[in-house]
Short mmCIF file of C-alpha atoms in Angstrom, two decimals:
data_model
loop_
_atom_site.label_atom_id
_atom_site.label_comp_id
_atom_site.label_asym_id
_atom_site.label_seq_id
_atom_site.Cartn_x
_atom_site.Cartn_y
_atom_site.Cartn_z
CA MET A 515 -3.60 -7.88 27.89
CA ASN A 516 -1.69 -4.62 27.53
CA PHE A 517 -3.18 -2.87 24.49
CA VAL A 518 -0.19 -0.68 23.67
CA GLU A 519 2.20 -3.63 24.00
CA GLU A 520 -0.11 -5.68 21.77
CA LEU A 521 0.01 -2.99 19.06
CA ARG A 522 3.76 -2.55 19.47
CA TRP A 523 4.74 -6.18 18.82
CA ARG A 524 2.26 -6.41 15.97
CA GLY A 525 3.86 -3.41 14.22
CA MET A 526 0.66 -1.38 14.57
CA LEU A 527 1.90 1.58 16.61
CA GLN A 528 3.18 4.78 15.01
CA ASP A 529 2.56 7.80 17.28
CA ILE A 530 1.39 7.79 20.89
CA MET A 531 0.77 10.72 23.18
CA PRO A 532 2.65 10.61 26.52
CA GLY A 533 0.49 9.21 29.31
CA THR A 534 -1.68 7.04 27.04
CA GLU A 535 -0.25 3.72 28.20
CA GLU A 536 -0.55 4.72 31.88
CA LEU A 537 -4.23 5.67 31.41
CA LEU A 538 -5.00 2.32 29.75
CA GLY A 539 -3.31 0.49 32.60
CA LYS A 540 -5.44 1.99 35.36
CA GLU A 541 -9.04 2.06 34.00
CA GLN A 542 -11.41 0.85 31.31
CA VAL A 543 -11.04 3.46 28.58
CA THR A 544 -13.48 4.49 25.84
CA ALA A 545 -11.77 5.25 22.50
CA TYR A 546 -13.02 6.08 19.04
CA LEU A 547 -11.79 5.69 15.50
CA GLY A 548 -13.35 7.47 12.53
CA ILE A 549 -14.43 5.69 9.35
CA ASP A 550 -15.13 7.50 6.11
CA PRO A 551 -18.61 6.53 4.81
CA THR A 552 -18.09 7.50 1.15
CA ALA A 553 -18.82 3.91 0.01
CA ASP A 554 -21.23 1.23 1.25
CA SER A 555 -18.37 -1.15 1.97
CA LEU A 556 -15.06 -1.02 3.79
CA HIS A 557 -11.96 -2.04 1.86
CA ILE A 558 -8.80 -3.61 3.24
CA GLY A 559 -7.23 -0.16 3.62
CA HIS A 560 -9.64 0.24 6.58
CA LEU A 561 -8.64 -3.06 8.17
CA CYS A 562 -5.68 -1.89 10.25
CA GLY A 563 -7.91 0.64 12.05
CA VAL A 564 -10.69 -1.91 12.48
CA MET A 565 -8.20 -4.43 13.91
CA MET A 566 -7.04 -1.73 16.37
CA LEU A 567 -10.63 -1.46 17.61
CA ARG A 568 -10.85 -5.28 17.78
CA HIS A 569 -7.66 -5.58 19.89
CA PHE A 570 -8.85 -2.64 22.03
CA GLN A 571 -12.06 -4.48 22.87
CA ARG A 572 -10.21 -7.77 23.47
CA CYS A 573 -8.04 -5.91 25.99
CA GLY A 574 -11.19 -5.02 27.98
CA HIS A 575 -11.71 -1.43 26.73
CA LYS A 576 -14.74 0.09 25.00
CA PRO A 577 -14.49 0.89 21.26
CA LEU A 578 -16.59 3.47 19.41
CA ALA A 579 -16.66 3.28 15.63
CA LEU A 580 -17.48 6.75 14.36
CA ILE A 581 -19.09 7.01 10.94
CA GLY A 582 -18.18 10.41 9.53
CA GLY A 583 -21.62 11.29 8.18
CA ALA A 584 -21.02 15.03 8.58
CA THR A 585 -17.32 15.05 7.75
CA GLY A 586 -18.04 12.70 4.82
CA MET A 587 -20.09 15.55 3.36
CA ILE A 588 -16.97 17.70 3.33
CA GLY A 589 -13.85 15.65 2.69
CA ASP A 590 -10.57 15.42 4.56
CA PRO A 591 -7.45 17.05 3.04
CA SER A 592 -5.10 14.63 4.82
CA GLY A 593 -3.10 12.77 2.21
CA LYS A 594 -5.50 13.87 -0.54
CA SER A 595 -4.75 16.17 -3.41
CA ALA A 596 -8.34 16.64 -4.56
CA GLU A 597 -11.59 17.51 -2.83
CA ARG A 598 -14.05 14.67 -2.38
CA ASN A 599 -17.55 14.31 -3.73
CA LEU A 600 -20.14 15.38 -1.19
CA LEU A 601 -22.77 12.77 -0.25
CA ASP A 602 -26.49 13.20 0.34
CA GLU A 603 -28.26 12.09 3.53
CA GLU A 604 -29.95 9.02 2.02
CA THR A 605 -26.67 7.66 0.61
CA LEU A 606 -24.91 8.22 3.94
CA ALA A 607 -27.65 6.33 5.83
CA HIS A 608 -27.35 3.38 3.43
CA ASN A 609 -23.55 3.37 3.66
CA GLN A 610 -23.66 3.48 7.47
CA ALA A 611 -26.00 0.47 7.69
CA CYS A 612 -23.74 -1.56 5.37
CA ILE A 613 -20.56 -0.61 7.25
CA LYS A 614 -22.07 -1.54 10.64
CA LYS A 615 -22.92 -5.00 9.29
CA GLN A 616 -19.28 -5.48 8.27
CA LEU A 617 -17.90 -4.13 11.57
CA ALA A 618 -20.09 -6.61 13.49
CA LYS A 619 -17.80 -9.39 12.19
CA PHE A 620 -14.89 -7.80 14.08
CA LEU A 621 -16.53 -6.17 17.12
CA ASP A 622 -19.11 -7.15 19.72
CA PHE A 623 -22.01 -4.68 19.43
CA GLU A 624 -24.71 -6.94 20.89
CA SER A 625 -23.63 -8.29 24.28
CA ASP A 626 -24.46 -6.75 27.65
CA GLN A 627 -20.77 -6.35 28.50
CA PRO A 628 -19.79 -2.85 29.72
CA ASN A 629 -17.21 -2.64 26.92
CA ARG A 630 -19.54 -3.56 24.06
CA ALA A 631 -18.83 -1.59 20.90
CA GLU A 632 -21.01 1.30 19.74
CA LEU A 633 -21.51 2.87 16.33
CA VAL A 634 -21.91 6.65 16.34
CA ASN A 635 -22.41 9.09 13.48
CA ASN A 636 -21.17 12.66 13.72
CA TYR A 637 -24.02 13.79 11.47
CA ASP A 638 -26.34 13.23 14.45
CA TRP A 639 -24.72 16.03 16.48
CA MET A 640 -23.59 18.24 13.59
CA LYS A 641 -26.82 18.48 11.53
CA ASN A 642 -28.48 21.11 13.76
CA PHE A 643 -25.29 23.01 14.58
CA SER A 644 -25.59 26.48 13.00
CA PHE A 645 -22.57 28.18 11.50
CA LEU A 646 -22.82 31.01 14.05
CA ASP A 647 -22.87 28.53 16.95
CA PHE A 648 -19.93 26.63 15.51
CA ALA A 649 -17.90 29.82 15.01
CA ARG A 650 -18.61 30.94 18.58
CA GLU A 651 -18.31 27.63 20.44
CA VAL A 652 -15.49 25.96 18.50
CA GLY A 653 -13.81 28.40 16.12
CA LYS A 654 -12.72 30.87 18.80
CA HIS A 655 -10.67 28.25 20.66
CA ILE A 656 -8.28 27.27 17.85
CA THR A 657 -6.16 29.87 16.08
CA VAL A 658 -5.63 30.00 12.32
CA ASN A 659 -1.87 29.90 13.03
CA TYR A 660 -2.35 26.56 14.80
CA MET A 661 -4.42 25.16 11.91
CA MET A 662 -1.97 26.42 9.25
CA ALA A 663 0.91 24.60 10.94
CA LYS A 664 -0.59 21.16 10.19
CA ASP A 665 1.32 19.19 7.54
CA SER A 666 -1.83 18.27 5.60
CA VAL A 667 -2.74 21.96 5.24
CA LYS A 668 0.83 23.07 4.44
CA ARG A 669 1.14 20.47 1.67
CA ARG A 670 -2.07 21.57 0.01
CA LEU A 671 -1.18 25.26 0.26
CA SER A 672 2.32 24.73 -1.13
CA GLY A 673 0.86 23.75 -4.49
CA GLU A 674 0.33 20.00 -4.16
CA ALA A 675 -3.29 20.51 -5.20
CA ARG A 676 -4.02 22.40 -8.41
CA ASP A 677 -6.90 24.34 -6.88
CA GLY A 678 -5.44 24.93 -3.43
CA LEU A 679 -7.49 24.25 -0.31
CA SER A 680 -11.15 25.20 0.02
CA PHE A 681 -12.48 26.78 3.21
CA THR A 682 -14.73 23.74 3.58
CA GLU A 683 -11.74 21.42 3.77
CA PHE A 684 -9.74 23.84 5.91
CA THR A 685 -12.45 23.58 8.60
CA TYR A 686 -12.26 19.77 8.56
CA GLN A 687 -9.82 19.56 11.46
CA LEU A 688 -12.16 21.71 13.58
CA LEU A 689 -15.08 19.40 12.82
CA GLN A 690 -13.02 16.33 13.72
CA GLY A 691 -11.79 18.11 16.83
CA TYR A 692 -15.39 18.81 17.82
CA ASP A 693 -16.24 15.10 17.42
CA PHE A 694 -13.64 14.30 20.07
CA LEU A 695 -15.00 17.05 22.34
CA HIS A 696 -18.58 15.82 21.91
CA LEU A 697 -17.68 12.17 22.61
CA TYR A 698 -15.56 13.24 25.58
CA GLU A 699 -18.49 15.15 27.08
CA THR A 700 -21.27 12.65 26.25
CA LYS A 701 -19.53 9.27 26.45
CA GLY A 702 -16.42 9.89 28.54
CA CYS A 703 -14.21 9.13 25.53
CA LYS A 704 -10.57 9.85 26.40
CA LEU A 705 -8.68 8.39 23.44
CA GLN A 706 -8.82 8.86 19.70
CA MET A 707 -7.13 6.41 17.35
CA GLY A 708 -6.50 6.50 13.60
CA GLY A 709 -3.98 6.20 10.81
CA SER A 710 -0.76 8.21 11.07
CA ASP A 711 -2.06 10.62 8.39
CA GLN A 712 -4.70 11.67 10.97
CA TRP A 713 -2.27 12.77 13.68
CA GLY A 714 -2.76 16.46 12.88
CA ASN A 715 -6.56 16.24 13.03
CA ILE A 716 -6.48 14.12 16.19
CA THR A 717 -4.18 16.51 18.07
CA THR A 718 -6.46 19.42 17.11
CA GLY A 719 -9.16 17.55 19.04
CA THR A 720 -6.95 17.08 22.11
CA GLU A 721 -6.07 20.79 21.98
CA LEU A 722 -9.73 21.83 21.64
CA ILE A 723 -10.70 19.75 24.70
CA ARG A 724 -7.79 21.20 26.71
CA ARG A 725 -8.77 24.78 25.80
CA THR A 726 -12.54 24.42 26.30
CA ASN A 727 -12.75 22.55 29.58
CA GLY A 728 -9.22 21.61 30.57
CA GLY A 729 -9.85 17.88 30.05
CA GLU A 730 -6.90 15.55 29.55
CA VAL A 731 -7.31 13.22 26.58
CA PHE A 732 -4.95 11.09 24.54
CA ALA A 733 -4.12 9.90 21.02
CA LEU A 734 -2.40 7.08 19.21
CA THR A 735 -2.03 6.13 15.56
CA CYS A 736 -1.08 3.12 13.49
CA PRO A 737 1.33 3.36 10.55
CA LEU A 738 -0.01 3.53 7.02
CA ILE A 739 0.39 0.00 5.67
CA THR A 740 2.56 -0.37 2.59
CA LYS A 741 3.99 -3.28 0.66
CA ALA A 742 7.63 -4.31 1.21
CA ASP A 743 8.52 -2.77 -2.18
CA GLY A 744 7.03 0.56 -1.09
CA GLY A 745 3.91 0.15 -3.23
CA LYS A 746 0.41 1.01 -2.03
CA PHE A 747 -1.21 -1.71 0.06
CA GLY A 748 -4.62 -3.04 -0.96
CA LYS A 749 -4.68 -1.69 -4.49
CA THR A 750 -4.68 -3.99 -7.52
CA GLU A 751 -4.99 -3.26 -11.23
CA SER A 752 -8.76 -3.56 -10.86
CA GLY A 753 -8.85 -1.18 -7.87
CA ASN A 754 -9.51 -1.64 -4.14
CA ILE A 755 -9.92 -5.02 -2.45
CA TRP A 756 -13.36 -4.63 -0.84
CA LEU A 757 -14.90 -6.52 2.07
CA ASP A 758 -18.26 -6.72 0.30
CA PRO A 759 -18.49 -9.78 -2.00
CA ARG A 760 -20.47 -7.69 -4.52
CA TYR A 761 -17.28 -5.74 -5.28
CA THR A 762 -14.54 -8.31 -4.56
CA SER A 763 -15.50 -11.98 -4.68
CA PRO A 764 -14.38 -14.14 -1.73
CA TYR A 765 -12.17 -16.04 -4.21
CA LYS A 766 -10.38 -12.86 -5.33
CA PHE A 767 -10.17 -11.68 -1.71
CA TYR A 768 -8.55 -14.98 -0.69
CA GLN A 769 -6.18 -14.84 -3.67
CA PHE A 770 -5.01 -11.33 -2.72
CA TRP A 771 -3.72 -12.54 0.66
CA LEU A 772 -2.39 -15.81 -0.75
CA ASN A 773 -0.22 -13.94 -3.25
CA VAL A 774 1.51 -11.43 -0.97
CA SER A 775 5.32 -11.62 -0.75
CA ASP A 776 7.11 -13.49 2.05
CA ALA A 777 8.20 -10.23 3.69
CA ASP A 778 4.66 -8.83 3.56
CA ALA A 779 3.09 -12.07 4.84
CA GLU A 780 5.31 -11.90 7.93
CA ARG A 781 4.10 -8.35 8.68
CA TYR A 782 0.48 -8.77 7.64
CA ILE A 783 -0.21 -11.89 9.72
CA LYS A 784 0.53 -9.79 12.83
CA ILE A 785 -1.57 -6.82 11.69
CA PHE A 786 -4.61 -8.46 10.11
CA THR A 787 -5.23 -11.49 12.36
CA SER A 788 -5.77 -12.12 16.07
CA ILE A 789 -3.31 -15.03 16.20
CA GLY A 790 -1.13 -14.86 19.33
CA ARG A 791 2.58 -14.08 19.48
CA GLU A 792 3.90 -17.60 20.15
CA GLU A 793 1.88 -19.14 17.33
CA ILE A 794 2.98 -16.46 14.88
CA ASP A 795 6.63 -16.98 15.86
CA ALA A 796 6.19 -20.73 15.21
CA LEU A 797 4.54 -20.06 11.83
CA VAL A 798 7.35 -17.68 10.82
CA ALA A 799 10.00 -20.28 11.77
CA GLU A 800 8.12 -22.98 9.83
CA HIS A 801 7.83 -20.69 6.81
CA GLN A 802 11.52 -19.76 6.85
CA ALA A 803 12.47 -23.45 6.94
CA ALA A 804 10.45 -24.15 3.77
CA PRO A 805 9.37 -20.91 2.04
CA HIS A 806 8.10 -22.76 -1.06
CA LEU A 807 5.23 -24.21 1.02
CA ARG A 808 3.94 -20.66 1.65
CA VAL A 809 2.77 -21.54 5.18
CA LEU A 810 2.41 -17.88 6.21
CA GLN A 811 0.44 -16.85 3.12
CA LYS A 812 -1.94 -19.80 3.44
CA ARG A 813 -2.64 -19.16 7.13
CA LEU A 814 -3.00 -15.40 6.59
CA ALA A 815 -5.41 -15.93 3.68
CA LYS A 816 -7.46 -18.38 5.76
CA GLU A 817 -7.72 -16.19 8.88
CA VAL A 818 -8.71 -13.00 7.04
CA THR A 819 -11.13 -14.71 4.61
CA VAL A 820 -12.92 -16.56 7.43
CA MET A 821 -13.10 -13.37 9.52
CA VAL A 822 -14.45 -11.18 6.68
CA HIS A 823 -16.58 -13.76 4.84
CA SER A 824 -17.03 -17.21 6.47
CA GLU A 825 -15.48 -20.66 6.83
CA GLU A 826 -17.76 -21.83 4.00
CA GLU A 827 -16.60 -19.08 1.63
CA TYR A 828 -12.98 -19.79 2.55
CA ASN A 829 -13.39 -23.50 1.72
CA ALA A 830 -15.06 -22.60 -1.58
CA ALA A 831 -12.15 -20.25 -2.41
CA VAL A 832 -9.60 -23.00 -1.66
CA GLU A 833 -11.55 -25.44 -3.82
CA ALA A 834 -11.72 -22.87 -6.63
CA SER A 835 -7.94 -22.35 -6.39
CA ASN A 836 -7.40 -26.10 -6.68
CA ILE A 837 -9.31 -26.12 -9.96
CA LEU A 838 -6.62 -24.01 -11.54
CA PHE A 839 -3.56 -25.36 -9.73
CA GLY A 840 -4.50 -28.82 -8.45
CA ASN A 841 -6.28 -32.00 -9.51
CA ALA A 842 -9.83 -30.81 -8.98
CA THR A 843 -12.82 -32.77 -10.19
CA SER A 844 -15.55 -31.92 -12.65
CA GLU A 845 -17.94 -31.90 -9.69
CA ALA A 846 -15.93 -29.13 -7.96
CA LEU A 847 -15.92 -27.11 -11.19
CA ARG A 848 -19.71 -27.39 -11.54
CA LYS A 849 -20.18 -26.06 -8.00
CA LEU A 850 -18.61 -22.70 -8.88
CA ASP A 851 -20.94 -19.76 -9.32
CA GLU A 852 -20.48 -17.68 -12.46
CA ASP A 853 -18.56 -14.82 -10.79
CA THR A 854 -16.05 -17.21 -9.20
CA LEU A 855 -15.67 -19.21 -12.42
CA LEU A 856 -14.84 -16.02 -14.33
CA ALA A 857 -12.49 -14.84 -11.55
CA VAL A 858 -10.62 -18.18 -11.52
CA PHE A 859 -10.15 -18.15 -15.29
CA GLU A 860 -9.61 -14.41 -15.67
CA GLY A 861 -7.09 -13.81 -18.44
CA VAL A 862 -7.39 -17.20 -20.17
CA PRO A 863 -8.26 -17.08 -23.91
CA GLN A 864 -12.00 -16.90 -24.53
CA PHE A 865 -14.01 -17.86 -27.60
CA GLU A 866 -17.68 -17.42 -28.42
CA VAL A 867 -19.46 -20.47 -29.83
CA SER A 868 -22.97 -20.90 -31.20
CA ARG A 869 -25.56 -22.03 -28.67
CA SER A 870 -27.78 -23.32 -31.47
CA ALA A 871 -24.94 -25.56 -32.72
CA LEU A 872 -24.58 -27.02 -29.22
CA ALA A 873 -28.36 -27.54 -29.06
CA GLU A 874 -28.07 -29.85 -32.07
CA GLY A 875 -24.83 -31.40 -30.81
CA VAL A 876 -21.39 -30.83 -32.32
CA LYS A 877 -18.29 -33.04 -32.40
CA ALA A 878 -15.54 -31.91 -30.03
CA VAL A 879 -12.95 -31.95 -32.84
CA ASP A 880 -15.11 -29.58 -34.92
CA LEU A 881 -15.95 -27.37 -31.94
CA PHE A 882 -12.35 -26.95 -30.77
CA ALA A 883 -10.71 -26.54 -34.19
CA ASP A 884 -13.34 -24.90 -36.40
CA HIS A 885 -15.76 -23.05 -34.08
CA ALA A 886 -13.03 -21.99 -31.58
CA ALA A 887 -9.29 -21.80 -32.26
CA VAL A 888 -8.24 -23.98 -29.31
CA PHE A 889 -6.27 -26.15 -31.76
CA ALA A 890 -4.55 -25.07 -34.96
CA SER A 891 -5.80 -28.20 -36.74
CA LYS A 892 -8.01 -31.24 -36.22
CA GLY A 893 -4.96 -33.48 -36.62
CA GLU A 894 -3.22 -31.75 -33.72
CA MET A 895 -6.28 -32.26 -31.53
CA ARG A 896 -6.69 -35.95 -32.48
CA LYS A 897 -3.06 -36.65 -31.56
CA LEU A 898 -3.33 -34.87 -28.17
CA VAL A 899 -6.63 -36.63 -27.30
CA GLN A 900 -5.00 -40.01 -28.04
CA GLY A 901 -2.20 -39.07 -25.62
CA GLY A 902 -4.75 -38.17 -22.91
CA GLY A 903 -3.86 -34.47 -23.04
CA VAL A 904 -7.28 -32.86 -23.57
CA SER A 905 -9.99 -32.27 -20.93
CA LEU A 906 -13.48 -30.82 -21.15
CA ASN A 907 -14.81 -29.40 -17.88
CA LYS A 908 -12.03 -31.19 -15.97
CA GLU A 909 -12.92 -34.60 -17.45
CA LYS A 910 -10.41 -36.27 -19.78
CA LEU A 911 -11.71 -36.42 -23.34
CA GLU A 912 -11.71 -40.10 -24.34
CA ALA A 913 -12.71 -39.57 -28.00
CA PHE A 914 -11.95 -36.63 -30.28
CA ASP A 915 -15.38 -36.96 -31.95
CA ARG A 916 -17.35 -37.03 -28.70
CA GLU A 917 -20.52 -35.00 -29.08
CA VAL A 918 -20.71 -31.78 -27.06
CA THR A 919 -24.19 -30.40 -26.25
CA VAL A 920 -25.83 -27.73 -24.09
CA SER A 921 -25.98 -30.27 -21.23
CA ASP A 922 -22.17 -29.92 -20.96
CA LEU A 923 -22.38 -26.17 -20.27
CA LEU A 924 -21.23 -24.85 -16.89
CA ASN A 925 -23.73 -22.32 -15.47
CA ASP A 926 -25.66 -22.97 -18.70
CA LYS A 927 -23.12 -20.81 -20.53
CA TYR A 928 -19.48 -21.97 -20.40
CA LEU A 929 -17.23 -24.83 -21.52
CA LEU A 930 -13.76 -25.19 -20.01
CA VAL A 931 -11.21 -26.80 -22.32
CA GLN A 932 -7.78 -27.81 -21.03
CA ARG A 933 -4.92 -28.56 -23.40
CA GLY A 934 -1.99 -30.19 -21.64
CA LYS A 935 -1.39 -29.29 -17.99
CA LYS A 936 -1.47 -25.51 -18.02
CA ASN A 937 -3.37 -24.23 -21.08
CA TYR A 938 -7.00 -23.33 -20.41
CA TYR A 939 -9.64 -21.95 -22.78
CA LEU A 940 -13.10 -20.71 -21.90
CA LEU A 941 -15.81 -21.16 -24.54
CA ILE A 942 -18.88 -18.98 -24.09
CA ALA A 943 -22.15 -20.13 -25.67
CA LYS A 944 -24.14 -17.27 -27.18
#
């Protein structure tokens, strides 16, 4: 496989330094991509870069995932208008361990293949580097004029940030440049990859290597992923879509991909999956013939959810979706854990009911009309029950005076009432 061609047809290539493709065609190349360790989980904004490393390894080359332990203590001005919080050593170590576990789902770190992936941390080679050594060995090779010409620096100095640009952040491109130099000298790394906002930092590294030892190295970037409407990719009202289920449940993760627009699904299935070109072309044609079936969204959501979580979590997410939109059973509803249950029914009206009343047993008609305002009156409820239009926990209510007790509670806490086809209510026993 030709790596550059693979990125090109997938829409994952923005900038590429002349000579890069020729180098990749004649030898096994080692390349690195930096990952910011400011959280103990990646989010889907990282995924394009991670998929670049995945394709790189699939094409027979050796990927290095660089955790920016040192640079994470400083913050990168690229695309940012505020300085980042600085992290302590213990937090960085924890974050690195968590990120490696996630990367292992995309990359082969364990085999004995010559192109197995490696995780490196720039804190390991920066922690004992004194300021005087850095100024002498790195600082003298790159002029301030060169650094000032970078777009990220110019934007910050032109007033985009209220407080300007600190010296700490100004030196960031030198630190990133030194990473490239160090990996070039110790691991024979000849290529750096990243998002297009990193082009300035990456080319500082190529320049530093050229000026220090005359080495020839290369660079390529992927575009920053946006939505078709120009909005920011991967952000929702509740924030980032994380890969860690503690922060974004597999159900919510699956739903994010399932709900992208047709135009975005056509782009994202190339970027965020490893499906081949012919199969994607067939899926796109099938989708265009019957867009209402959402073939692309369903396949995209499946591939990414299985890759990030597991086949089991994907099946559970599909089953959870069917509870809201399909003819799911009471049994399927009872299998949901509390977080997924609340995610599925996020936004539906909620009422608190007395646990002690349920312990004694209470008639459904009293519970749904008096204790919780699911129905405006008992008469309205009686009429709807007779017409078969009321369900409790996905089971049709046969009698309006059926006794409801604590044994009916889902997760020992919730009752799900359905009125008609689309109206849901969540009763919470307290």
